[in-house]
Coordinates of N, CA and C in Angstrom, one line a residue:
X1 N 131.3 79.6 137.3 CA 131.2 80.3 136.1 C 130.0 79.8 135.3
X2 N 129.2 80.7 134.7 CA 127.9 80.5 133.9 C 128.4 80.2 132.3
X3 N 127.8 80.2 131.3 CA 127.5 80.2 130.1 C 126.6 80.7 129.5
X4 N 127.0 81.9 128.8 CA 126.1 82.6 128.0 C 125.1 82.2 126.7
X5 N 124.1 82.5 126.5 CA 123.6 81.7 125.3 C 124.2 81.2 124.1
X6 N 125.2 82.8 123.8 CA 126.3 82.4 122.2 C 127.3 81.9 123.1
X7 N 127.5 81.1 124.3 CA 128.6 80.2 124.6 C 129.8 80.9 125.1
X8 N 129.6 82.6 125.6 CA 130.4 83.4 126.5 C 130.5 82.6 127.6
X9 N 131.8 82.5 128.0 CA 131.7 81.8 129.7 C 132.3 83.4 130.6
X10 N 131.1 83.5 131.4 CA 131.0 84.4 132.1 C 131.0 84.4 133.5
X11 N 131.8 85.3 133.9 CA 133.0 85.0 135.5 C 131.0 85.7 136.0
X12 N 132.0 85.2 137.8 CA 130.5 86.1 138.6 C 130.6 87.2 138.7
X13 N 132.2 87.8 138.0 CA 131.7 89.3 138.6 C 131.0 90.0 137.0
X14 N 131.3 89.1 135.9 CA 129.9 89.4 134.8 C 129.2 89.4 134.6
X15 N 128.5 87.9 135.7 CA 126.7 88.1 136.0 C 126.6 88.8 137.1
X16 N 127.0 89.5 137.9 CA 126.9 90.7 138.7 C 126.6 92.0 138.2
X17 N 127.7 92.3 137.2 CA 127.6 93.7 136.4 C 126.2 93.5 135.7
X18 N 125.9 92.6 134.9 CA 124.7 92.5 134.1 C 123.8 92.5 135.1
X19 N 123.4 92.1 136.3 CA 122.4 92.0 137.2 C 122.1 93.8 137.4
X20 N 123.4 94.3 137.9 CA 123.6 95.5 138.1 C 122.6 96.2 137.0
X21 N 123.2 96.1 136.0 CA 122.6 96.7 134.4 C 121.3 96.6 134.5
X22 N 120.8 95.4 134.7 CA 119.2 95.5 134.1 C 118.5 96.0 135.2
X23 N 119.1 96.0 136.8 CA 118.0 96.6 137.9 C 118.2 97.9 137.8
X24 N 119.4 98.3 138.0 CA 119.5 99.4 138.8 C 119.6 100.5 137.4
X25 N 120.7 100.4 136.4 CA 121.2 100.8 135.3 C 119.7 101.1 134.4
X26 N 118.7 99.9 134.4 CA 117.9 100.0 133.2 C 116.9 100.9 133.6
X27 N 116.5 101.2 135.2 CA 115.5 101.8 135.4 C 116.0 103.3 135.2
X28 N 117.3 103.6 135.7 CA 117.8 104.8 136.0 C 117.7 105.2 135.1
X29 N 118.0 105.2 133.9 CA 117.7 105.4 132.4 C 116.4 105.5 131.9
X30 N 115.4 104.7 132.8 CA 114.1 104.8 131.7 C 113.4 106.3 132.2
X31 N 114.2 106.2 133.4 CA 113.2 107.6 134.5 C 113.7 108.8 133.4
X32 N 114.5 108.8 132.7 CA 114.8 110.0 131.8 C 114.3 109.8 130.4
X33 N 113.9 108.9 130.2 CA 113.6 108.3 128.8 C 113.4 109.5 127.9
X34 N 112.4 110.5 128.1 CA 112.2 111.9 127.0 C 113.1 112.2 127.2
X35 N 113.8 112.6 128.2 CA 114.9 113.7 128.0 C 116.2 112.9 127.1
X36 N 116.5 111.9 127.1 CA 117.7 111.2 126.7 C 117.2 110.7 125.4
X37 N 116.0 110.3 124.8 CA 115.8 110.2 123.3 C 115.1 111.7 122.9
X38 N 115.0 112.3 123.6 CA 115.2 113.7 122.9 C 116.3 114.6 122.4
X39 N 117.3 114.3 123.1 CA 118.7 114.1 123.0 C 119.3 113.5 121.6
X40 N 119.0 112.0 122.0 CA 119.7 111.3 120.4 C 119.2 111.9 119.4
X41 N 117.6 112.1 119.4 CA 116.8 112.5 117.9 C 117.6 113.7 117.2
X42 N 117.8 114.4 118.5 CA 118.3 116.3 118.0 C 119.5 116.1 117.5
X43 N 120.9 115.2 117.9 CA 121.9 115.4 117.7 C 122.3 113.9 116.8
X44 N 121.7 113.8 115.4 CA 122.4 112.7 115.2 C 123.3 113.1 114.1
X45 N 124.7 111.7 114.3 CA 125.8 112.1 113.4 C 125.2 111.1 112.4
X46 N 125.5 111.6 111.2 CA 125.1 110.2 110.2 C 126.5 110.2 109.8
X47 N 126.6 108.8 108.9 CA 128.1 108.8 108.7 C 128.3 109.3 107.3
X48 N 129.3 109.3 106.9 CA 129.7 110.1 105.1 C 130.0 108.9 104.6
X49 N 128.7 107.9 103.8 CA 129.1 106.8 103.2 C 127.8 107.3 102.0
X50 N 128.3 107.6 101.0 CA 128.0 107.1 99.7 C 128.1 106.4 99.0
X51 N 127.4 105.8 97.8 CA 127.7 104.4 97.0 C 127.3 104.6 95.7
X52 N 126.4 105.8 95.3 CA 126.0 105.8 94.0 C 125.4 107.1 93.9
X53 N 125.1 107.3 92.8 CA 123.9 108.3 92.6 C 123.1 109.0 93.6
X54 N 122.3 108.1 94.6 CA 121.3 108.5 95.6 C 122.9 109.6 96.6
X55 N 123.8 109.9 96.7 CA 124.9 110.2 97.8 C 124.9 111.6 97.0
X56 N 124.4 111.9 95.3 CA 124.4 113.4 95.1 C 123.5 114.2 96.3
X57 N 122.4 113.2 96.1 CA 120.9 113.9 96.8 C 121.1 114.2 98.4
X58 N 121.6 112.7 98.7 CA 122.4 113.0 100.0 C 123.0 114.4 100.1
X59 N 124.1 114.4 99.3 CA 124.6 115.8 99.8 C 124.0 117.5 99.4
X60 N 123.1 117.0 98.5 CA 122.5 118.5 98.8 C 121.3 118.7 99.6
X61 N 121.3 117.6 100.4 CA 120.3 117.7 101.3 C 121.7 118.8 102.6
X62 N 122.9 118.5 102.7 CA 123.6 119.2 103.9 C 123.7 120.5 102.9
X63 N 122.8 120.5 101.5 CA 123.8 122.3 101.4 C 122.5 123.6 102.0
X64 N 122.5 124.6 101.3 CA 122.4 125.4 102.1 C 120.9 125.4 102.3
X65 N 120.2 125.3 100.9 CA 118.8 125.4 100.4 C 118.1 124.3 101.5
X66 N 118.4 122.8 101.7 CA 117.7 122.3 102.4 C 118.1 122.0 103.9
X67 N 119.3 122.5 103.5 CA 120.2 122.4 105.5 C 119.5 121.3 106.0
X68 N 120.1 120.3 106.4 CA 119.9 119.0 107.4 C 120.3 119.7 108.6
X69 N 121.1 121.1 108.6 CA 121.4 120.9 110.2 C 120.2 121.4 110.6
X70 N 119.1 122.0 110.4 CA 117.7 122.7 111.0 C 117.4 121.2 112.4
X71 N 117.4 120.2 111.5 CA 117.4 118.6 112.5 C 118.1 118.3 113.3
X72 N 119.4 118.8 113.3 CA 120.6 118.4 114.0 C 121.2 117.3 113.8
X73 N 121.1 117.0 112.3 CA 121.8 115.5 111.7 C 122.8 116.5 110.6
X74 N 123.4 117.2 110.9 CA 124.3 118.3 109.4 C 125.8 117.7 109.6
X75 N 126.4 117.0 110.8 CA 127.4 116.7 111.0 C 128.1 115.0 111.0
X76 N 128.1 115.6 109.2 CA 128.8 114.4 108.8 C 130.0 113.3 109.1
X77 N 129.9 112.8 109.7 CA 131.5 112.0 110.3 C 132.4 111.0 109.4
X78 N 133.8 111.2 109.2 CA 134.2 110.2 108.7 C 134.5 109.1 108.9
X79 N 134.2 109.1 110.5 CA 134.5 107.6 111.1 C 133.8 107.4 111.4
X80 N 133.1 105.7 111.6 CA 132.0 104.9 112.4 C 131.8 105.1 113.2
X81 N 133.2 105.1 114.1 CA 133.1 105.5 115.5 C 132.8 106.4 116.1
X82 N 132.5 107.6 115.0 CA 132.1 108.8 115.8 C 130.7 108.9 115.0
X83 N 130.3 108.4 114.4 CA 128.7 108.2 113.8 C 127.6 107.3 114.6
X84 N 126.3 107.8 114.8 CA 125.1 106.9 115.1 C 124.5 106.8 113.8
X85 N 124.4 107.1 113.0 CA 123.5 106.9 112.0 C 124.3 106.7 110.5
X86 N 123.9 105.4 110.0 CA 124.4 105.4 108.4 C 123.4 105.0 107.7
X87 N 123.6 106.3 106.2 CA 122.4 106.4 105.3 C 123.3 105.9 104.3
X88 N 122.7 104.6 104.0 CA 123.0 103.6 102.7 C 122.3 104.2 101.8
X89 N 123.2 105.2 100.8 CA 122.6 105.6 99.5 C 123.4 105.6 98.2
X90 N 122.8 104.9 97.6 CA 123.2 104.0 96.4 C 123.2 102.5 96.3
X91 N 123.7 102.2 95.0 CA 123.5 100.5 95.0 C 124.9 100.0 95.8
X92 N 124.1 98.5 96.3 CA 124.9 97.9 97.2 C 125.2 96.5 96.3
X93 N 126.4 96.2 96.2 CA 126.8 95.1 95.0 C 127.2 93.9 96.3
X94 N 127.5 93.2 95.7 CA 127.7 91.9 96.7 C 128.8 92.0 97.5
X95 N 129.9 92.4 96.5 CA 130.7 92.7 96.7 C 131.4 93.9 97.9
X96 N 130.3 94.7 97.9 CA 130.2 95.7 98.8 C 129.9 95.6 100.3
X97 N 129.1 94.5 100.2 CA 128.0 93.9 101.2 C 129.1 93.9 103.1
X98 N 130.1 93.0 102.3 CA 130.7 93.0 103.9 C 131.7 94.2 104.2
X99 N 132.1 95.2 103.3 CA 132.3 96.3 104.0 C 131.0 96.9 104.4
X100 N 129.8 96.8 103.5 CA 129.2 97.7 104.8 C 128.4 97.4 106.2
X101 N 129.1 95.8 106.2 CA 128.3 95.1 107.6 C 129.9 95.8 108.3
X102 N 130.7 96.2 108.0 CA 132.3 95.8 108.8 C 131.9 97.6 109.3
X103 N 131.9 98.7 108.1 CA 131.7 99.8 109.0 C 130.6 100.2 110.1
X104 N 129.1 99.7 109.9 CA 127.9 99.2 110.5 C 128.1 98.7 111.7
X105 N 129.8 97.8 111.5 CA 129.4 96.9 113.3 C 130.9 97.6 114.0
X106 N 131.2 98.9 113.3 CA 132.0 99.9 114.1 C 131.5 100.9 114.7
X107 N 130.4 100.8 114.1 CA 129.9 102.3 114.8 C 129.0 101.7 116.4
X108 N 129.7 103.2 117.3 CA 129.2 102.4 119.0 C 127.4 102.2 118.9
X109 N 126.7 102.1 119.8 CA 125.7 101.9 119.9 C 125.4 103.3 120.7
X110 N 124.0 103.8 120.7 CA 122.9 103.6 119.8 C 123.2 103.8 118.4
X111 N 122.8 102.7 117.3 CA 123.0 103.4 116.1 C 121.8 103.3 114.9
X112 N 121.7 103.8 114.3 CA 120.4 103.5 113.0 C 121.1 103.1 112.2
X113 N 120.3 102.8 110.9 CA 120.6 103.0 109.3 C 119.5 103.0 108.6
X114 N 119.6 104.2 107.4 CA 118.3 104.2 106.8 C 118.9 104.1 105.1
X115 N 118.4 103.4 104.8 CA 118.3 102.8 103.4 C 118.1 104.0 102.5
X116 N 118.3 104.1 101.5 CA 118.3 105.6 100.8 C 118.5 105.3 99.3
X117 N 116.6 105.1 98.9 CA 116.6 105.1 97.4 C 115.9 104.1 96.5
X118 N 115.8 103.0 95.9 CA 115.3 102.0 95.3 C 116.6 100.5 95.4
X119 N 117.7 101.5 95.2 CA 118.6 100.2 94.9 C 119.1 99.9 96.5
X120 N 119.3 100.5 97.1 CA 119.7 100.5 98.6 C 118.6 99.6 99.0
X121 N 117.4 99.8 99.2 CA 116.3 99.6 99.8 C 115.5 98.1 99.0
X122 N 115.9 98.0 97.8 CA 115.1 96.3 96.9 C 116.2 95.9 96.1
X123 N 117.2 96.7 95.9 CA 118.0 96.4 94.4 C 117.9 97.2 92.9
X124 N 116.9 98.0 93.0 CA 116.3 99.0 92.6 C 116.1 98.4 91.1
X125 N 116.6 98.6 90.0 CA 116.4 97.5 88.6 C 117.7 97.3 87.8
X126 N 118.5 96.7 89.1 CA 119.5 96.1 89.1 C 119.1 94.6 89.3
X127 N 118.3 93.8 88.8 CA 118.5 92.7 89.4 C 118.7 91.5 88.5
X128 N 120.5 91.7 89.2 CA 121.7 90.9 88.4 C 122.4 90.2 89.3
X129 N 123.2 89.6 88.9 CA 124.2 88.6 89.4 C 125.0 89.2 90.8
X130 N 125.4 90.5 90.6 CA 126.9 91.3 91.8 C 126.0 92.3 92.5
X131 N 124.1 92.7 91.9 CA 123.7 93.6 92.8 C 122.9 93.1 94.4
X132 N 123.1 93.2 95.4 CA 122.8 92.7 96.6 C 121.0 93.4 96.6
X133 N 120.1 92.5 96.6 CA 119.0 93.0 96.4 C 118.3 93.6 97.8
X134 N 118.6 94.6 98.4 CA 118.2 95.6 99.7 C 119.3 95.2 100.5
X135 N 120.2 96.4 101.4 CA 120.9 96.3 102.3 C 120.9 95.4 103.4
X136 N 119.4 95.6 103.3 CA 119.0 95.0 105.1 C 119.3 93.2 105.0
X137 N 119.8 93.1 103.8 CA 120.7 91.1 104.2 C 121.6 91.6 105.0
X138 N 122.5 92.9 105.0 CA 123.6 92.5 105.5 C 123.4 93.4 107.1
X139 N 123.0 94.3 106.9 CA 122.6 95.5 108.4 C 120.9 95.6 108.3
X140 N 120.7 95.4 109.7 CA 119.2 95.8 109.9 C 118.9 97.3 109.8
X141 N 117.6 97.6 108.9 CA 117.8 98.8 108.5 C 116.2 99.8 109.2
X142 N 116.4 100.8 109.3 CA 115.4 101.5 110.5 C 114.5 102.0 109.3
X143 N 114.8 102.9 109.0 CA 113.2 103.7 107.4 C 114.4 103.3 106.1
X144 N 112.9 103.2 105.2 CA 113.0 103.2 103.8 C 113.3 103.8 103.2
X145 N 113.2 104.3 102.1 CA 112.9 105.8 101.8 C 113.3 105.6 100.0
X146 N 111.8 105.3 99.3 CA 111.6 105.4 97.7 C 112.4 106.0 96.7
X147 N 112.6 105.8 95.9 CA 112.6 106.8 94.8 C 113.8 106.4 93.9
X148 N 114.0 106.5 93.0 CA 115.3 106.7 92.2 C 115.6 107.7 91.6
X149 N 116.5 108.6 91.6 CA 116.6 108.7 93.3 C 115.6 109.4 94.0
X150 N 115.4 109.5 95.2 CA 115.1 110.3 96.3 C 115.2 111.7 96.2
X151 N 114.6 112.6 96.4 CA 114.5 113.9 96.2 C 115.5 114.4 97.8
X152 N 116.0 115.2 98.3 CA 116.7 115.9 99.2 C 115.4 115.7 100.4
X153 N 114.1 116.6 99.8 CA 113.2 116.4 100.7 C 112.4 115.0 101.1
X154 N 112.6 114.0 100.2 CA 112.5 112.7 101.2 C 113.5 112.0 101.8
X155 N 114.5 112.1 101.6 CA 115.4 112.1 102.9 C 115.3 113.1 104.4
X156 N 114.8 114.5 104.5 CA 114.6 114.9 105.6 C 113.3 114.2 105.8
X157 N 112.2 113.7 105.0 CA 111.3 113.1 105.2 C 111.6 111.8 106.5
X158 N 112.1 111.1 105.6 CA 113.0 110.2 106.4 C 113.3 110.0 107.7
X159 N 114.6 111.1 107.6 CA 114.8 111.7 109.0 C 114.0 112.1 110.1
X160 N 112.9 112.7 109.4 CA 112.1 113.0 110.8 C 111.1 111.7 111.2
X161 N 111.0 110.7 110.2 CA 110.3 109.2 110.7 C 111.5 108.4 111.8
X162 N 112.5 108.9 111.3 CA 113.8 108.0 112.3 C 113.8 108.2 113.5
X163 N 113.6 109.8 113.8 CA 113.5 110.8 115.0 C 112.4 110.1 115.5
X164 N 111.0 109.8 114.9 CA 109.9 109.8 115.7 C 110.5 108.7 116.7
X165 N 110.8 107.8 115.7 CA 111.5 105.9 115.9 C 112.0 106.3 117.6
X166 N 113.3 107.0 117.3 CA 114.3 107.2 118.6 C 113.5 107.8 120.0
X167 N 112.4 108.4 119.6 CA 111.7 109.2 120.5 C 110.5 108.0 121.4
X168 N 110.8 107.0 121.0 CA 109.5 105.8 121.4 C 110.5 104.9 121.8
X169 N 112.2 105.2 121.5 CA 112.9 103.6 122.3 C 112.9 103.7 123.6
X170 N 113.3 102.6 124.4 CA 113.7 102.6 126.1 C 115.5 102.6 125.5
X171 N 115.7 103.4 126.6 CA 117.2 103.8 126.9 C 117.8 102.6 127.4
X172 N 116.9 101.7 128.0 CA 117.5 100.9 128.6 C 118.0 99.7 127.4
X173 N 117.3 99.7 126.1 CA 117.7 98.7 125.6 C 119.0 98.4 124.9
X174 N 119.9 99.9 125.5 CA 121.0 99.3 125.0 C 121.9 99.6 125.5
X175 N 121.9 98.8 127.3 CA 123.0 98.5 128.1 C 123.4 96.9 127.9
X176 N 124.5 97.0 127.2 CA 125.4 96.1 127.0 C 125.3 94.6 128.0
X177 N 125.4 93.9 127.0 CA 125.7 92.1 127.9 C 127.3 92.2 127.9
X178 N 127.8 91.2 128.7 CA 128.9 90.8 129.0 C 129.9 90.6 127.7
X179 N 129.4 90.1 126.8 CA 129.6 89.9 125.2 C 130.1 90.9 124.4
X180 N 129.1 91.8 124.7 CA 129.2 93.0 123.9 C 127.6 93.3 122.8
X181 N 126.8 92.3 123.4 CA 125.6 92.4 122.3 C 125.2 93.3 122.7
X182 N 123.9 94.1 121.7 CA 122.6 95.0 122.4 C 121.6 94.2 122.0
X183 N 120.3 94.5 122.3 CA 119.0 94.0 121.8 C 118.7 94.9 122.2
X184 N 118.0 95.8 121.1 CA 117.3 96.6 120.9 C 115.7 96.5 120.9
X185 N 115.3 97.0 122.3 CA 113.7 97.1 122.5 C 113.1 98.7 122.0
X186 N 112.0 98.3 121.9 CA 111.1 100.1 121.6 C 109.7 99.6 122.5
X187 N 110.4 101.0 123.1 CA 109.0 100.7 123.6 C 107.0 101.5 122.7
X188 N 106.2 101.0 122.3 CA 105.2 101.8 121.7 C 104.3 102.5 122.6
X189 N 104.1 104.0 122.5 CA 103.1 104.4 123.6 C 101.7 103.7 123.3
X190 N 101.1 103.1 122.4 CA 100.3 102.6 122.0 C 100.1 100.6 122.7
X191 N 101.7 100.2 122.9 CA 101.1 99.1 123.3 C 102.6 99.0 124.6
X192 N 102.2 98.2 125.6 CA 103.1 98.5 126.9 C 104.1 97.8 126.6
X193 N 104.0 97.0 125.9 CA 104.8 95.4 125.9 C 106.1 96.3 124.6
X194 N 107.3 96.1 125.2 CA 108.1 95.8 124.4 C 108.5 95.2 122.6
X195 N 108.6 96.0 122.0 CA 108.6 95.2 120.9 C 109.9 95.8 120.2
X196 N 110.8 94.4 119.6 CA 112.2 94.8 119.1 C 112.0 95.9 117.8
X197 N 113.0 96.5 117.6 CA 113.4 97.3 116.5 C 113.8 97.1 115.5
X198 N 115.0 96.2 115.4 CA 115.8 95.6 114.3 C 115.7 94.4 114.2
X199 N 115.6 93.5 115.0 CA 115.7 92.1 114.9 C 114.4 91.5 114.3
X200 N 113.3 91.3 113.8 CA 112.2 90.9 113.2 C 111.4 91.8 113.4
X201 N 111.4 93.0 113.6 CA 109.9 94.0 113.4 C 110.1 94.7 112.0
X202 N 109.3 95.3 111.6 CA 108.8 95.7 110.7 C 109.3 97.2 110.9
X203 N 110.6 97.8 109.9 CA 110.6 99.2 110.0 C 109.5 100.2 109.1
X204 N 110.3 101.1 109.3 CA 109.0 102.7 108.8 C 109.3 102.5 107.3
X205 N 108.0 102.4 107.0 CA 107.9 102.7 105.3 C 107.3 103.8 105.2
X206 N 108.2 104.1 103.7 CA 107.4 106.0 103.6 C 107.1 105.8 102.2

């Protein structure tokens, strides 16, 4: 039996499946790479999590005038589990903070989250004692997106920076460890080498 870095003790038939994963699994996946993040970009669920003010804009971005479904993000979900994408819009209080790491680490993988607004995204000019100053302490967060609030059309703005995002990852970076972790790689057409997504890179500012 091995030992995993976070101290998983892993049988051989777990370092087998993982061996399986990254040869056989990771390539198989990359040979589709357009077709399979062309896929995610077209069809994402975001979830139905509002928090403030920025969650009006949110919703009239799904009404008729600016239709989010044209993207294929119109199908709002109430559960995590059936969501890839959650748009943190409004203020995030301290208080708030670990439900929205708790619905965040329900939703399956692949998943985003895009910050939505001034207070979501810095604290906006809340900065007090119970307001959590940017989301991204508690979930790593993919685009920004300015404003107090945000207009309908910088949120699709948004959206289609997210899209570009999904369109440049490897598929392969998110076949599962024995654990349950992902590490999320992107790959850049611009540079060959792998570079993470959430874990210390720098997301899309708009």
């Amino acid at each position: 039996m091995a030992e995993h870095e976070e101290g998983f003790l892993l049988t051989r038939f777990d370092s087998l499946m993982n061996s399986v994963r990254r040869t056989v699994g990771a390539k198989a996946m990359d040979i589709g790479a357009p077709v399979v993040n062309w896929a995610r970009a077209s069809a994402l669920w975001p979830m139905t999590f509002g928090l403030a003010c920025c969650a009006i804009e949110m919703i009239a971005t799904g009404a008729g005038r600016f239709d989010i479904d044209r993207f294929g993000a119109g199908v709002f979900r109430p559960s995590p589990r059936q969501s890839d994408l959650i748009i943190i819009a409004g203020t995030v209080t301290l208080k708030m903070g670990p439900v929205v790491r708790r619905v965040y680490e329900q939703m399956p993988e692949p998943k985003w989250a895009i910050a939505m607004g001034a207070c979501a995204s810095t604290g906006g000019p809340f900065d007090s004692y119970s307001t959590m100053q940017g989301v991204d302490r508690c979930i790593p967060v993919d685009v920004y997106i300015p404003g107090c609030p945000p207009r309908p059309e910088a949120l699709l703005y948004g959206l289609m920076r997210l899209q570009d995002i999904i369109k440049r990852e490897a598929p392969s970076a998110y076949i599962f460890e024995s654990d349950g972790t992902v590490h999320r790689q992107q790959s850049l057409d611009d540079n060959p080498e792998a570079a993470p997504v959430n874990e210390g890179a720098a997301p899309a500012l708009l």
